[in-house]
Amino acid sequence: MILVSACLLGIECRYDGRSVRNDYLLALAHKAVFIPICPEQLGGLPTPRLPAEIVNGDGFDVLTGHAVVVDSQGKNVTAEFVKGADEVIKLATIMNIDMAIMKERSPSCGVTCVKRDHILVQGMGVTSARLTEQGIRVITSDKICEEYVRHYRHWK
Ligand code: SF4
């Protein structure tokens, strides 16, 4: 079983009420059990919602209280982002999950980078950082390409 950012599977849970469907992933949906998660919804934020960014750090910094998440109108939504990450960890624990495919560039799900002031900066989103802390392997959605399709047999 693999946790997957729900928007990659065509679920319209993004801040703008849309999805970012990844057809490579959908092609694999019958080969592995995908568990769709949207940390921002699980944290209690509505859809659609205002876009948000991590200020002064990345997801690890948010989890240690050294950075915050702020929406485009300046509202601090750190608590919702951390709650969403915690809810995902609950699910991962219940389901004994050790792998997640997460939407790159998101302040929750980003794996190698997140957006800040409309540019990409290195660092993980809040939920990907939390999953990593728990020893769960996190794969960027940008890597879901032919390489993974070729090796799907090794997926749990
Ligand atoms: S990137 Fe993550 S938090 Fe954002 S819509 Fe997709 S699943 Fe939800």
Short mmCIF file of N, CA, C and O in Angstrom, two decimals, residues 4 27 34 41 68 85 105 111 117 131 150 154:
data_model
loop_
_atom_site.label_atom_id
_atom_site.label_comp_id
_atom_site.label_asym_id
_atom_site.label_seq_id
_atom_site.Cartn_x
_atom_site.Cartn_y
_atom_site.Cartn_z
N VAL A 4 -0.68 8.32 -1.49
CA VAL A 4 -0.50 9.17 -2.68
C VAL A 4 -1.23 10.49 -2.46
O VAL A 4 -2.39 10.50 -2.00
N ALA A 27 -2.10 4.80 -14.43
CA ALA A 27 -1.84 3.57 -15.17
C ALA A 27 -1.41 2.44 -14.22
O ALA A 27 -1.54 1.26 -14.55
N PHE A 34 -3.35 2.14 -3.74
CA PHE A 34 -3.07 3.55 -3.44
C PHE A 34 -4.05 4.05 -2.38
O PHE A 34 -5.26 3.82 -2.49
N GLN A 41 -6.74 19.19 3.40
CA GLN A 41 -8.13 18.91 3.76
C GLN A 41 -8.20 18.21 5.12
O GLN A 41 -9.05 18.53 5.94
N VAL A 68 6.69 29.16 9.75
CA VAL A 68 5.23 29.14 9.76
C VAL A 68 4.71 29.00 8.34
O VAL A 68 5.44 29.22 7.37
N ALA A 85 -0.63 16.92 8.63
CA ALA A 85 0.51 16.00 8.64
C ALA A 85 0.32 14.92 9.71
O ALA A 85 0.57 13.74 9.47
N ARG A 105 6.45 20.42 -4.99
CA ARG A 105 6.31 21.88 -4.93
C ARG A 105 5.22 22.39 -3.98
O ARG A 105 5.09 23.57 -3.76
N VAL A 111 8.52 17.49 -2.05
CA VAL A 111 9.54 16.53 -1.60
C VAL A 111 10.95 17.12 -1.71
O VAL A 111 11.73 17.04 -0.76
N ASP A 117 7.21 32.95 -2.68
CA ASP A 117 7.25 34.18 -3.48
C ASP A 117 7.33 33.85 -4.97
O ASP A 117 8.09 34.46 -5.72
N LEU A 131 6.42 12.60 7.31
CA LEU A 131 6.55 11.21 6.86
C LEU A 131 8.01 10.78 6.92
O LEU A 131 8.34 9.67 7.37
N ARG A 150 8.30 0.88 -15.13
CA ARG A 150 9.08 -0.32 -15.44
C ARG A 150 9.31 -1.18 -14.20
O ARG A 150 9.38 -2.39 -14.27
N HIS A 154 8.22 -4.11 -8.01
CA HIS A 154 8.90 -4.06 -6.73
C HIS A 154 8.13 -3.25 -5.69
O HIS A 154 8.52 -3.14 -4.55
#
